[in-house]
Coordinates of C-alpha atoms in Angstrom, one line a residue:
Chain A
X43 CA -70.4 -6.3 285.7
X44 CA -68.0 -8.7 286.9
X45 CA -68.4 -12.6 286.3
X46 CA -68.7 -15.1 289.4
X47 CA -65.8 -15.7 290.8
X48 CA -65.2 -19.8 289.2
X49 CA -64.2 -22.9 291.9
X50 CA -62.8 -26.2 291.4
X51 CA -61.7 -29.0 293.1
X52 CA -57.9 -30.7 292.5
X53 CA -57.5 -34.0 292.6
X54 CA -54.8 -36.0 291.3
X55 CA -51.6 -37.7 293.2
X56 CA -50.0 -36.2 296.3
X57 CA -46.2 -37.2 297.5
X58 CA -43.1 -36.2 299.0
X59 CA -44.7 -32.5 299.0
X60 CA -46.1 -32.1 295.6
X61 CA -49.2 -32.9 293.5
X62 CA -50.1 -34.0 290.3
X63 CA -53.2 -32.7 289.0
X64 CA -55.7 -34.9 286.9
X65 CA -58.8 -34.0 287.6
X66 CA -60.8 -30.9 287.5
X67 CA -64.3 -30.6 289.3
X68 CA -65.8 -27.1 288.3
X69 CA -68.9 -26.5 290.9
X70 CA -71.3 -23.8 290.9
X71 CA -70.2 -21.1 293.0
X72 CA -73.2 -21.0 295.9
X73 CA -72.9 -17.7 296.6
X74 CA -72.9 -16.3 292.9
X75 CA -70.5 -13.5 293.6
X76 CA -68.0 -11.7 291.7
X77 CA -65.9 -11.2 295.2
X78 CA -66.6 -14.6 297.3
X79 CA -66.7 -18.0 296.7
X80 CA -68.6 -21.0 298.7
X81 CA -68.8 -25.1 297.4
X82 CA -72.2 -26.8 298.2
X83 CA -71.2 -29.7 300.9
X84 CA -73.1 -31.4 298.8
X85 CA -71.0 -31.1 295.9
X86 CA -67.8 -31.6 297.7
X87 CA -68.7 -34.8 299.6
X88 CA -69.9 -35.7 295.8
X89 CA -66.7 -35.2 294.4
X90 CA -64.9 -36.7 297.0
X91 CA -66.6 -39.8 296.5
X92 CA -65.9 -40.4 293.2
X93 CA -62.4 -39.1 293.3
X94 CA -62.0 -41.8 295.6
X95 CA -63.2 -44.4 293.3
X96 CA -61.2 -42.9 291.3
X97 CA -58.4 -43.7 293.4
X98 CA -57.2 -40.2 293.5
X99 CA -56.3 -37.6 296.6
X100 CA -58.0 -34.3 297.0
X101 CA -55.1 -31.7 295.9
X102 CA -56.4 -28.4 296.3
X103 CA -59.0 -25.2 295.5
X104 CA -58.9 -23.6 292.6
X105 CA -60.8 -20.1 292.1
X106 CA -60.7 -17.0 290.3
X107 CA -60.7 -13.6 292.2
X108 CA -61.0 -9.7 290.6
X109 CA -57.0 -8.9 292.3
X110 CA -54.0 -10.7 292.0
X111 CA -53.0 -14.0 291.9
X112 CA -52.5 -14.1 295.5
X113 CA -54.4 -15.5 298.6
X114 CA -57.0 -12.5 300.1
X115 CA -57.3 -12.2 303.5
X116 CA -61.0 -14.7 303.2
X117 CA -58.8 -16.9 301.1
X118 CA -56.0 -17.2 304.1
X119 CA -59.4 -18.3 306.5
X120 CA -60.3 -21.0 304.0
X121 CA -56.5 -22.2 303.7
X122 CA -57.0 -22.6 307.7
X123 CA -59.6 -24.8 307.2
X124 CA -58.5 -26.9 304.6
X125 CA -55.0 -27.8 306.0
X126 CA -52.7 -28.5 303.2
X127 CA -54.3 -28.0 300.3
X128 CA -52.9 -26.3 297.5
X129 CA -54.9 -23.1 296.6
X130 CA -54.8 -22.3 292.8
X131 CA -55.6 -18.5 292.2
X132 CA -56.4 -17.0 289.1
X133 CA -56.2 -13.5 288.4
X134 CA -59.7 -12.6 286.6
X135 CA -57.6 -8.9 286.1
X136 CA -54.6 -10.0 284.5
X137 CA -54.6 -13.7 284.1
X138 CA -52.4 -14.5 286.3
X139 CA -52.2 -17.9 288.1
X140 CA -50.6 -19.2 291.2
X141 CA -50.5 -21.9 293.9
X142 CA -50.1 -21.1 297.6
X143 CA -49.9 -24.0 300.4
X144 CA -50.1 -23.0 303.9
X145 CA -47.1 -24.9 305.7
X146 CA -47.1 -24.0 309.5
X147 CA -49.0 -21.4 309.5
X148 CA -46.8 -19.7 306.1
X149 CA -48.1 -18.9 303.1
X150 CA -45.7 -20.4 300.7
X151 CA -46.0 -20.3 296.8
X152 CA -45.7 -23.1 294.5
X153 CA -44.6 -24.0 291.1
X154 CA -47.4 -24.8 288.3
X155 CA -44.9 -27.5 285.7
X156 CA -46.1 -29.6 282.7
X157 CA -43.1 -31.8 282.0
X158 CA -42.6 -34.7 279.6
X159 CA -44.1 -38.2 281.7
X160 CA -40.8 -39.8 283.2
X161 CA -42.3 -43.5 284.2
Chain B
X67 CA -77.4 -27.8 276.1
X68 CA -74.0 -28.9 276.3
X69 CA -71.9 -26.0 277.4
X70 CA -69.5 -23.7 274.8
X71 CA -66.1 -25.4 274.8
X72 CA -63.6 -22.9 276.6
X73 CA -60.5 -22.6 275.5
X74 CA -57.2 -20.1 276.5
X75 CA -53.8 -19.5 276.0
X76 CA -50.9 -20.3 278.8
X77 CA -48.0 -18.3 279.0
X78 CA -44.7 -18.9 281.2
X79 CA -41.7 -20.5 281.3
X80 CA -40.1 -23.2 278.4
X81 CA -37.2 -25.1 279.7
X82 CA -35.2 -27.7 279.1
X83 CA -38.7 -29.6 277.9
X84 CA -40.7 -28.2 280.6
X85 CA -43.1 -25.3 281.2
X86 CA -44.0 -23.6 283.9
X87 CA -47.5 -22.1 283.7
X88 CA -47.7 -18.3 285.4
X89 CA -50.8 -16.2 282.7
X90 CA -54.0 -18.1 281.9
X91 CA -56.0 -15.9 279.3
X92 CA -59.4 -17.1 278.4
X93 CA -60.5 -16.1 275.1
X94 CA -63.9 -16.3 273.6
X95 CA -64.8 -19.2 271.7
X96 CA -65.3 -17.5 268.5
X97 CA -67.2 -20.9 267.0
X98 CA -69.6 -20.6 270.3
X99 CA -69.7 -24.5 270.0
X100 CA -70.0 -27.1 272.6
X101 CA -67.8 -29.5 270.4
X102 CA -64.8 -27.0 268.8
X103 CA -63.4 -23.9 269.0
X104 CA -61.7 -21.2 267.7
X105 CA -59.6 -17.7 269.4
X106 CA -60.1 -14.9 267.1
X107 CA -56.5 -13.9 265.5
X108 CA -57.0 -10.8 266.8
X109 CA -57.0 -12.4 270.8
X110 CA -54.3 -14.3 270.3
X111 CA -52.3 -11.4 268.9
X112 CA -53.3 -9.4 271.9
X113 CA -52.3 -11.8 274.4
X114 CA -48.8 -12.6 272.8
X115 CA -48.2 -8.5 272.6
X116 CA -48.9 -8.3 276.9
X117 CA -47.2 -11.7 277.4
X118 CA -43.9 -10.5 275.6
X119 CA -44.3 -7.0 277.8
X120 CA -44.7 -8.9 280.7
X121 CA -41.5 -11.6 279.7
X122 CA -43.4 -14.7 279.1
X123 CA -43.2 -17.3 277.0
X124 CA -46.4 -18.9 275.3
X125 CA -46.4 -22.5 276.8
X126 CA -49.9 -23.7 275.0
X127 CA -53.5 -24.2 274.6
X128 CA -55.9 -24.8 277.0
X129 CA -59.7 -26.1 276.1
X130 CA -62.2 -28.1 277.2
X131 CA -64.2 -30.9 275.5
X132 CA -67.1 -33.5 275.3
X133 CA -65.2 -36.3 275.6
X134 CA -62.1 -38.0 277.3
X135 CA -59.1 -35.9 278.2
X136 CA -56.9 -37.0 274.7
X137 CA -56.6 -35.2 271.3
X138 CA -59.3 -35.2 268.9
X139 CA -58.2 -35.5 265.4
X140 CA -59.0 -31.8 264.9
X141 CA -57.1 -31.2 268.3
X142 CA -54.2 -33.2 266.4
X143 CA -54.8 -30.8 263.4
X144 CA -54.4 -27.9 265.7
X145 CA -51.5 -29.8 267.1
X146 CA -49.3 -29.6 264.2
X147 CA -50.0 -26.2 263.3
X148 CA -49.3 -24.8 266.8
X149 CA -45.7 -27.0 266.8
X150 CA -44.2 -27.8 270.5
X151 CA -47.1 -26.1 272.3
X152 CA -48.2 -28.0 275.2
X153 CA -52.3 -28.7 275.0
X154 CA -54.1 -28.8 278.1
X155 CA -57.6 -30.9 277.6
X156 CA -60.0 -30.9 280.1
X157 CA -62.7 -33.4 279.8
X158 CA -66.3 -31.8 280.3
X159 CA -67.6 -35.2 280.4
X160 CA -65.3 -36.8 283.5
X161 CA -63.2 -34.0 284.5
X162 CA -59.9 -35.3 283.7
X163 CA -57.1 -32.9 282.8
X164 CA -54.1 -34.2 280.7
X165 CA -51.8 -32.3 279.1
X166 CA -49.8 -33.5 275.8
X167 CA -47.0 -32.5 273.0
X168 CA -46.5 -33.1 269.7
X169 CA -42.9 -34.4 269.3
X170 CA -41.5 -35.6 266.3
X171 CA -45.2 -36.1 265.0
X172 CA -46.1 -38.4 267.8
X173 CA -48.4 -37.5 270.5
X174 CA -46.3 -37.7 274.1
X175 CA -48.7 -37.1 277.1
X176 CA -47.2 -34.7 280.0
X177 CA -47.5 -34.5 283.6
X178 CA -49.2 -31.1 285.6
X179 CA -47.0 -31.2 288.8
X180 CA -47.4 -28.2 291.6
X181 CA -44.6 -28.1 293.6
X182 CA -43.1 -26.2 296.3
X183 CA -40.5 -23.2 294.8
X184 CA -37.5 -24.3 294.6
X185 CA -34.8 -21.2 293.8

């Protein structure tokens, strides 16, 4: 059997055309399916809210899918809807992770860095 | 019931003080414990074997905790043992993701940046 497919929600710090991710929100995956993923409103407007009093920006989606680390043709819908969101895939076959942003219309990849803190 | 701590290995890129994150492998938590964990020897020999087929450097630990997104002294324990490996902690409590090195003996906290490629 294959597990759920997982979701998240990014948040962290967006500028000059990258992110900084500090915070994680794992919600239940509504649909409970190993091939397709859905966020309760609910749980988004929730974690919206408290990201902002957080003072944080919404970054992106994260989710797991059984194929590679790349954006499926359902996931290409979804980037549609959430304009520029980054889109975090995981790999549940071979662990592989990547981030997508759709710019005009492209799907372009992105770099996942941990760096030393320059202040 | 607080949930199992989960835990993985990163693999990638090291350079020049950074890492670039590309394999995410979730192990079991061999302690099934909501406030450690342990990967089997056996896992992590595993994932190094496919990681070095697949030309990929191990970058660090990832886990989850109970508490705010820092070391623990056992995560500082770990720390030490593990040498320059970058540990991602997410906080089960809040959320937060931080990421921090052990250099020179002294914690240094690290930034997760997703940026556009840049080649």
């Amino acid at each position: 059997m294959q597990p759920v497919e997982a979701c998240a929600m990014l948040f962290g710090r967006l500028s000059h055309g990258e992110a900084v991710v500090e915070k994680i929100d794992f919600a239940p995956n509504k649909l409970q399916s190993p091939v397709r993923f859905e966020i309760d409103p609910a749980e988004v407007a929730a974690a919206f809210t408290e990201a902002e009093e957080d003072g944080l920006d919404f970054v992106g989606l994260f989710h797991s899918h059984p194929a590679p680390a790349a954006p499926s043709s359902i996931d290409l819908k979804g980037m549609r809807l959430w304009g520029n969101a980054l889109w975090l895939i995981l790999s549940s076959t071979d662990g592989k992770l990547a981030a997508y942003q759709l710019m005009e219309d492209k799907v372009e990849e992105a770099t996942i860095r941990i760096e030393k803190h320059t202040v």
